[in-house]
CSV table of C-alpha atoms in Angstrom, one decimal:
chain,number,residue,atom,x,y,z
A,15,MET,CA,-41.4,42.6,37.3
A,16,SER,CA,-39.6,43.7,34.5
A,17,ILE,CA,-35.7,44.3,33.9
A,18,GLU,CA,-33.5,46.1,31.2
A,19,THR,CA,-29.8,45.5,30.5
A,20,SER,CA,-28.0,47.3,27.6
A,21,HIS,CA,-28.6,44.1,25.1
A,22,ALA,CA,-31.9,42.6,26.8
A,23,SER,CA,-35.2,43.5,28.4
A,24,VAL,CA,-37.8,41.6,30.3
A,25,ASP,CA,-41.2,42.4,30.7
A,26,GLU,CA,-43.9,41.6,33.5
A,27,ASN,CA,-45.2,38.9,31.7
A,28,ASN,CA,-41.8,37.3,30.8
A,29,ASN,CA,-41.6,38.5,27.3
A,30,VAL,CA,-37.7,38.3,26.6
A,31,TYR,CA,-36.4,41.0,24.0
A,32,LEU,CA,-33.0,41.7,22.3
A,33,ILE,CA,-31.8,45.0,22.1
A,34,ASP,CA,-30.1,45.1,18.6
A,35,GLY,CA,-28.9,48.2,16.9
A,36,GLY,CA,-31.1,50.1,19.1
A,37,GLU,CA,-34.3,48.1,18.1
A,38,LYS,CA,-36.1,46.2,20.6
A,39,LYS,CA,-36.6,42.9,19.2
A,40,LEU,CA,-39.1,40.2,20.9
A,41,ILE,CA,-37.2,36.7,21.0
A,42,GLY,CA,-39.1,34.8,23.1
A,43,GLN,CA,-40.7,33.9,26.6
A,44,TYR,CA,-40.1,32.1,29.5
A,45,PRO,CA,-43.2,31.9,31.7
A,46,ASP,CA,-43.6,30.5,35.3
A,47,VAL,CA,-39.7,31.5,36.5
A,48,SER,CA,-38.6,34.9,37.9
A,49,ALA,CA,-37.3,37.6,35.3
A,50,GLU,CA,-33.6,37.1,36.2
A,51,GLU,CA,-34.1,33.4,35.4
A,52,ALA,CA,-36.0,34.2,32.1
A,53,LEU,CA,-33.3,36.2,31.1
A,54,ALA,CA,-30.5,34.0,32.2
A,55,TYR,CA,-32.1,31.3,30.0
A,56,PHE,CA,-31.7,33.4,26.9
A,57,GLN,CA,-28.3,34.4,27.9
A,58,ARG,CA,-26.7,30.9,28.1
A,59,LYS,CA,-27.8,30.3,24.3
A,60,PHE,CA,-25.9,33.4,23.7
A,61,ASN,CA,-22.8,32.2,25.5
A,62,ASP,CA,-23.3,28.6,23.7
A,63,LEU,CA,-22.7,30.5,20.5
A,64,ASP,CA,-19.9,32.8,22.0
A,65,ALA,CA,-18.1,29.1,22.6
A,66,GLN,CA,-19.0,28.0,19.3
A,67,ILE,CA,-16.9,31.3,17.6
A,68,ARG,CA,-14.1,30.8,20.1
A,69,ILE,CA,-13.6,27.2,19.0
A,70,LEU,CA,-13.7,28.4,15.4
A,71,GLU,CA,-11.1,31.0,16.6
A,72,GLN,CA,-8.8,28.4,17.2
A,73,ARG,CA,-9.5,25.9,14.9
A,74,VAL,CA,-8.6,28.6,11.7
A,75,LYS,CA,-5.1,28.9,13.5
A,76,THR,CA,-4.8,24.8,13.3
A,77,THR,CA,-3.2,23.9,10.1
A,78,SER,CA,-4.3,20.4,10.5
A,79,ALA,CA,-8.2,21.7,10.3
A,80,THR,CA,-10.3,21.1,7.0
A,81,PRO,CA,-11.3,24.5,5.7
A,82,SER,CA,-14.9,23.0,4.4
A,83,ALA,CA,-15.5,21.9,7.7
A,84,VAL,CA,-14.4,25.3,9.1
A,85,GLU,CA,-16.6,26.9,6.4
A,86,GLU,CA,-19.9,24.9,7.5
A,87,ASN,CA,-19.6,25.8,11.1
A,88,LEU,CA,-18.9,29.2,10.4
A,89,LYS,CA,-22.2,29.6,8.1
A,90,ALA,CA,-23.9,28.0,10.6
A,91,VAL,CA,-23.1,30.3,13.0
A,92,GLU,CA,-23.9,33.1,11.1
A,93,LYS,CA,-27.2,31.5,10.4
A,94,GLU,CA,-28.0,32.2,13.9
A,95,LEU,CA,-26.9,35.4,14.1
A,96,VAL,CA,-29.2,36.8,11.3
A,97,GLU,CA,-32.4,36.5,13.3
A,98,PRO,CA,-31.0,35.8,17.0
A,99,LYS,CA,-33.0,33.8,19.7
A,100,PHE,CA,-30.8,35.0,22.9
A,101,VAL,CA,-29.7,38.2,24.3
A,102,GLY,CA,-26.1,39.7,24.4
A,103,ASP,CA,-23.6,41.7,22.3
A,104,VAL,CA,-24.6,40.4,19.5
A,105,ASN,CA,-22.9,42.8,17.4
A,106,SER,CA,-19.3,41.8,19.1
A,107,LEU,CA,-20.2,37.9,18.0
A,108,ARG,CA,-20.6,39.5,14.2
A,109,ASN,CA,-17.6,41.4,14.1
A,110,ARG,CA,-15.8,38.2,15.5
A,111,VAL,CA,-17.4,36.1,12.3
A,112,GLU,CA,-16.1,38.1,10.2
A,113,GLN,CA,-12.5,38.9,11.2
A,114,LEU,CA,-12.8,34.7,10.9
A,115,LYS,CA,-13.4,35.3,7.0
A,116,PRO,CA,-10.2,36.2,6.1
A,117,ALA,CA,-8.2,33.8,8.5
A,118,LEU,CA,-10.8,31.0,6.8
A,119,GLU,CA,-9.3,32.3,3.0
A,120,LYS,CA,-5.6,32.0,4.6
A,121,LEU,CA,-6.4,28.6,5.8
A,122,ARG,CA,-8.0,27.4,2.9
A,123,GLU,CA,-4.7,28.5,0.8
A,124,GLU,CA,-2.5,26.9,2.9
A,125,HIS,CA,-4.3,23.6,2.8
A,126,LYS,CA,-4.7,23.9,-1.0
A,127,GLN,CA,-0.5,24.5,-0.9
A,128,ARG,CA,0.1,21.5,1.5
A,129,THR,CA,-2.6,19.1,-0.8
A,130,GLU,CA,-0.4,20.1,-3.9
A,131,GLU,CA,2.8,19.3,-2.6
A,132,ALA,CA,1.3,16.1,-1.1
A,133,VAL,CA,-0.3,14.7,-4.3
A,134,ALA,CA,3.2,15.9,-5.7
A,135,GLN,CA,5.2,13.6,-3.4
A,136,ALA,CA,2.7,11.2,-4.0
A,137,LEU,CA,2.9,11.1,-7.9
A,138,ALA,CA,6.6,11.2,-7.6
A,139,GLU,CA,6.6,7.9,-5.2
A,140,LYS,CA,4.0,6.0,-7.7
A,141,GLU,CA,6.6,6.7,-10.3
A,142,LYS,CA,9.3,5.2,-8.4
A,143,ILE,CA,7.1,2.2,-7.8
A,144,ALA,CA,6.2,2.1,-11.4
A,145,ALA,CA,9.7,2.2,-12.6
A,146,LYS,CA,11.0,0.0,-9.8
A,147,ALA,CA,8.5,-2.4,-11.6
A,148,GLU,CA,9.5,-2.3,-14.7
A,149,GLN,CA,13.0,-2.9,-14.0
A,150,ILE,CA,12.1,-6.3,-11.9
A,151,ALA,CA,9.8,-7.1,-15.2
A,152,ASN,CA,12.7,-6.6,-17.5
A,153,ARG,CA,15.4,-8.5,-15.6
A,154,ASP,CA,16.8,-11.6,-17.3
A,155,THR,CA,14.4,-14.4,-16.6
A,156,SER,CA,17.2,-16.9,-16.7
A,157,LYS,CA,19.4,-15.1,-14.1
A,158,THR,CA,16.5,-14.3,-11.8
A,159,ILE,CA,15.9,-15.2,-8.3
A,160,TRP,CA,11.7,-15.7,-8.6
A,161,LYS,CA,11.2,-16.1,-5.0
A,162,ASN,CA,13.0,-12.6,-4.0
A,163,ALA,CA,11.9,-10.9,-6.9
A,164,SER,CA,7.9,-12.1,-6.3
A,165,LYS,CA,8.5,-10.6,-2.8
A,166,GLU,CA,9.9,-7.3,-4.4
A,167,MET,CA,6.9,-7.1,-6.4
A,168,GLN,CA,4.3,-7.7,-3.6
A,169,GLU,CA,5.8,-5.2,-1.4
A,170,LEU,CA,5.4,-2.5,-4.1
A,171,PHE,CA,1.8,-3.7,-4.7
A,172,ASP,CA,1.2,-2.8,-1.1
A,173,LYS,CA,3.2,0.2,-1.0
A,174,TRP,CA,1.0,1.5,-4.0
A,175,GLN,CA,-2.2,0.1,-1.7
A,176,THR,CA,-1.0,2.1,1.1
A,177,LEU,CA,-0.7,5.3,-1.1
A,178,GLN,CA,-4.1,4.9,-2.4
A,179,LYS,CA,-5.8,4.6,1.1
A,180,SER,CA,-4.1,6.7,3.2
A,181,GLY,CA,-2.3,9.2,0.5
A,182,PRO,CA,-3.9,12.5,-0.7
A,183,ARG,CA,-6.6,12.4,-3.1
A,184,VAL,CA,-5.0,12.2,-6.7
A,185,PRO,CA,-6.5,13.3,-10.1
A,186,LYS,CA,-7.2,10.0,-11.8
A,187,ASN,CA,-6.4,11.6,-14.9
A,188,VAL,CA,-2.7,12.2,-13.5
A,189,ALA,CA,-2.5,8.8,-11.8
A,190,ASP,CA,-4.2,6.5,-14.3
A,191,PRO,CA,-1.4,6.4,-16.7
A,192,ILE,CA,1.1,5.5,-13.9
A,193,TRP,CA,-1.0,3.0,-12.5
A,194,LYS,CA,-1.2,1.6,-16.2
A,195,LYS,CA,2.9,1.2,-16.3
A,196,PHE,CA,2.9,-0.3,-13.2
A,197,SER,CA,0.1,-3.0,-13.9
A,198,LYS,CA,2.0,-3.2,-17.2
A,199,ALA,CA,4.9,-4.2,-15.5
A,200,ARG,CA,3.2,-6.7,-13.1
A,201,ALA,CA,1.3,-8.3,-15.9
A,202,LYS,CA,4.8,-8.7,-17.7
A,203,PHE,CA,6.5,-10.3,-14.5
A,204,GLU,CA,3.8,-12.4,-13.8
A,205,ALA,CA,3.9,-14.0,-17.7
A,206,ASP,CA,7.5,-14.3,-17.6
A,207,LYS,CA,7.3,-16.2,-14.2
A,208,ARG,CA,4.8,-18.4,-15.4
A,209,ALA,CA,6.9,-19.2,-18.7
A,210,PHE,CA,10.0,-19.5,-16.9
A,211,PHE,CA,8.5,-22.4,-14.5
A,212,ALA,CA,6.4,-24.2,-17.4
A,213,ASP,CA,9.9,-24.4,-19.2
A,214,LEU,CA,11.4,-25.5,-16.5
A,215,ASP,CA,8.9,-28.3,-15.6
A,216,LYS,CA,9.4,-29.6,-18.7
A,217,ARG,CA,13.0,-29.4,-18.8
A,218,VAL,CA,12.5,-31.2,-15.3
A,219,LYS,CA,10.4,-33.9,-17.0
A,220,ASP,CA,12.7,-34.3,-20.2
A,221,ALA,CA,15.4,-34.7,-17.9
A,222,LYS,CA,14.3,-37.3,-15.5
A,223,LYS,CA,13.0,-39.6,-18.8
A,224,ILE,CA,16.6,-39.2,-20.4
A,225,LYS,CA,18.4,-39.6,-16.7
A,226,SER,CA,16.4,-42.9,-16.4
A,227,ASP,CA,17.2,-44.2,-20.1
A,228,ILE,CA,20.8,-43.3,-18.9
A,229,VAL,CA,20.8,-45.5,-16.1
A,230,LYS,CA,19.4,-48.5,-18.1
A,231,GLN,CA,21.9,-47.8,-21.0
A,232,ALA,CA,24.6,-47.8,-17.8
A,233,GLU,CA,23.1,-50.8,-16.3
A,234,SER,CA,23.3,-52.7,-19.8
A,235,LEU,CA,27.2,-51.9,-19.9
A,236,THR,CA,27.7,-53.9,-16.9
A,237,SER,CA,27.6,-57.1,-19.0
A,238,LYS,CA,30.0,-55.9,-21.5
A,239,GLY,CA,33.2,-56.1,-19.3
A,240,PRO,CA,36.4,-53.4,-18.7
A,241,ASP,CA,35.4,-52.2,-22.4
A,242,ALA,CA,32.4,-50.3,-21.4
A,243,ALA,CA,34.3,-47.7,-19.4
A,244,ASP,CA,34.9,-45.4,-21.8
A,245,GLU,CA,30.6,-45.7,-23.0
A,246,PHE,CA,29.9,-44.8,-19.3
A,247,LYS,CA,32.0,-41.6,-19.2
A,248,LYS,CA,30.1,-40.5,-22.2
A,249,LEU,CA,26.9,-41.3,-20.2
A,250,GLN,CA,28.3,-39.5,-17.2
A,251,ASN,CA,29.1,-36.3,-19.2
A,252,GLN,CA,25.6,-36.7,-20.6
A,253,TRP,CA,24.3,-36.6,-17.3
A,254,LYS,CA,25.8,-33.6,-15.9
A,255,LYS,CA,24.8,-31.7,-18.9
A,256,LEU,CA,21.0,-32.2,-17.5
A,257,ALA,CA,18.8,-30.3,-15.1
A,258,ARG,CA,18.5,-31.4,-12.0
A,259,ILE,CA,15.2,-33.3,-11.3
A,260,GLY,CA,14.4,-32.7,-7.7
A,261,LYS,CA,12.8,-35.8,-6.3
A,262,GLY,CA,13.8,-39.0,-7.4
A,263,GLU,CA,17.3,-37.4,-8.4
A,264,GLU,CA,18.9,-39.1,-5.5
A,265,ALA,CA,17.5,-42.6,-6.3
A,266,LEU,CA,18.6,-42.8,-10.1
A,267,TRP,CA,22.1,-41.7,-9.4
A,268,ASP,CA,22.5,-44.2,-6.8
A,269,LYS,CA,21.6,-46.6,-9.6
A,270,PHE,CA,23.7,-44.9,-12.0
A,271,LYS,CA,26.6,-44.9,-10.0
A,272,ALA,CA,26.4,-48.3,-8.8
A,273,ALA,CA,26.7,-49.5,-12.7
A,274,GLY,CA,29.9,-47.4,-12.8
A,275,ASP,CA,31.1,-49.1,-9.7
A,276,VAL,CA,30.7,-52.5,-11.5
A,277,ILE,CA,32.3,-51.5,-14.6
A,278,PHE,CA,35.2,-49.9,-13.0
A,279,GLU,CA,35.9,-52.5,-10.7
A,280,GLN,CA,36.1,-54.5,-14.1
A,281,LYS,CA,38.1,-51.9,-15.7
A,282,LYS,CA,40.7,-52.0,-12.8
A,283,ALA,CA,40.8,-55.9,-12.4
A,284,GLU,CA,41.6,-56.2,-16.4
A,285,ASP,CA,44.1,-53.3,-15.7
A,286,GLN,CA,45.7,-55.2,-12.9
A,287,LYS,CA,45.7,-58.7,-14.7
A,288,LEU,CA,47.4,-56.9,-17.6
A,289,ARG,CA,50.3,-55.1,-15.5
A,290,GLU,CA,50.6,-58.7,-14.0
A,291,GLU,CA,51.2,-60.3,-17.5
A,292,GLU,CA,53.4,-57.6,-18.6
A,293,LEU,CA,55.8,-58.1,-15.5
A,294,GLU,CA,55.8,-61.9,-16.1
A,295,ASN,CA,57.0,-61.4,-19.5
């Protein structure tokens, strides 16, 4: 049994032909089934390609579609239409594919514009990050709250990393100068922080030694009686000018204060004795 339609025919041996542009082309054979089943098999292949084209027609209308991926799929469809291995209105599919090309070009232009805008925005954001890092790095180190500043600098670095991972691809020759500026600011900040704490550590060690010496001097003054009060006050003024030493500060201060209490008690007793003598006189 043979079948013939406007776009296909099947002969008595189940050879299936495509009628394309008035020309009949053998595209395959499906033996041991009815002519209708053989025809239906190759029609399903046509329907599959038709569905692929419908998907492409939707994708070129979607701004989130990637032009290169759409183009790759379109080329694959075009290839199947060169030597069709299915039956149906092949010419209509070819026309639809041709209509997709200008739509793809429009999508490509829109994607390019969005990418350029995204890159410009990412570069502006990176410039802000670098500028902020420079601002932090150039602060007066004696007035910097290092814990807060370190947190700020880390947040800037995390923000940069996020832009690198999830942001648009930025040309290396454009991004590198900004990164160098940011990196230089971070390096300066870390160097200044190390120097500050090294100096602080030295001042604390020096202060601890001096305060220990002051305590010894104060304790030695207790044997000099009330006349040592003025010398103790000088030691007290010297103490106030020194940096706090953290752990151990309180213990040293207690010893220093205890020596002062002894001296001022002696001074108080001496003053009381003088007042009594003056009243008696």
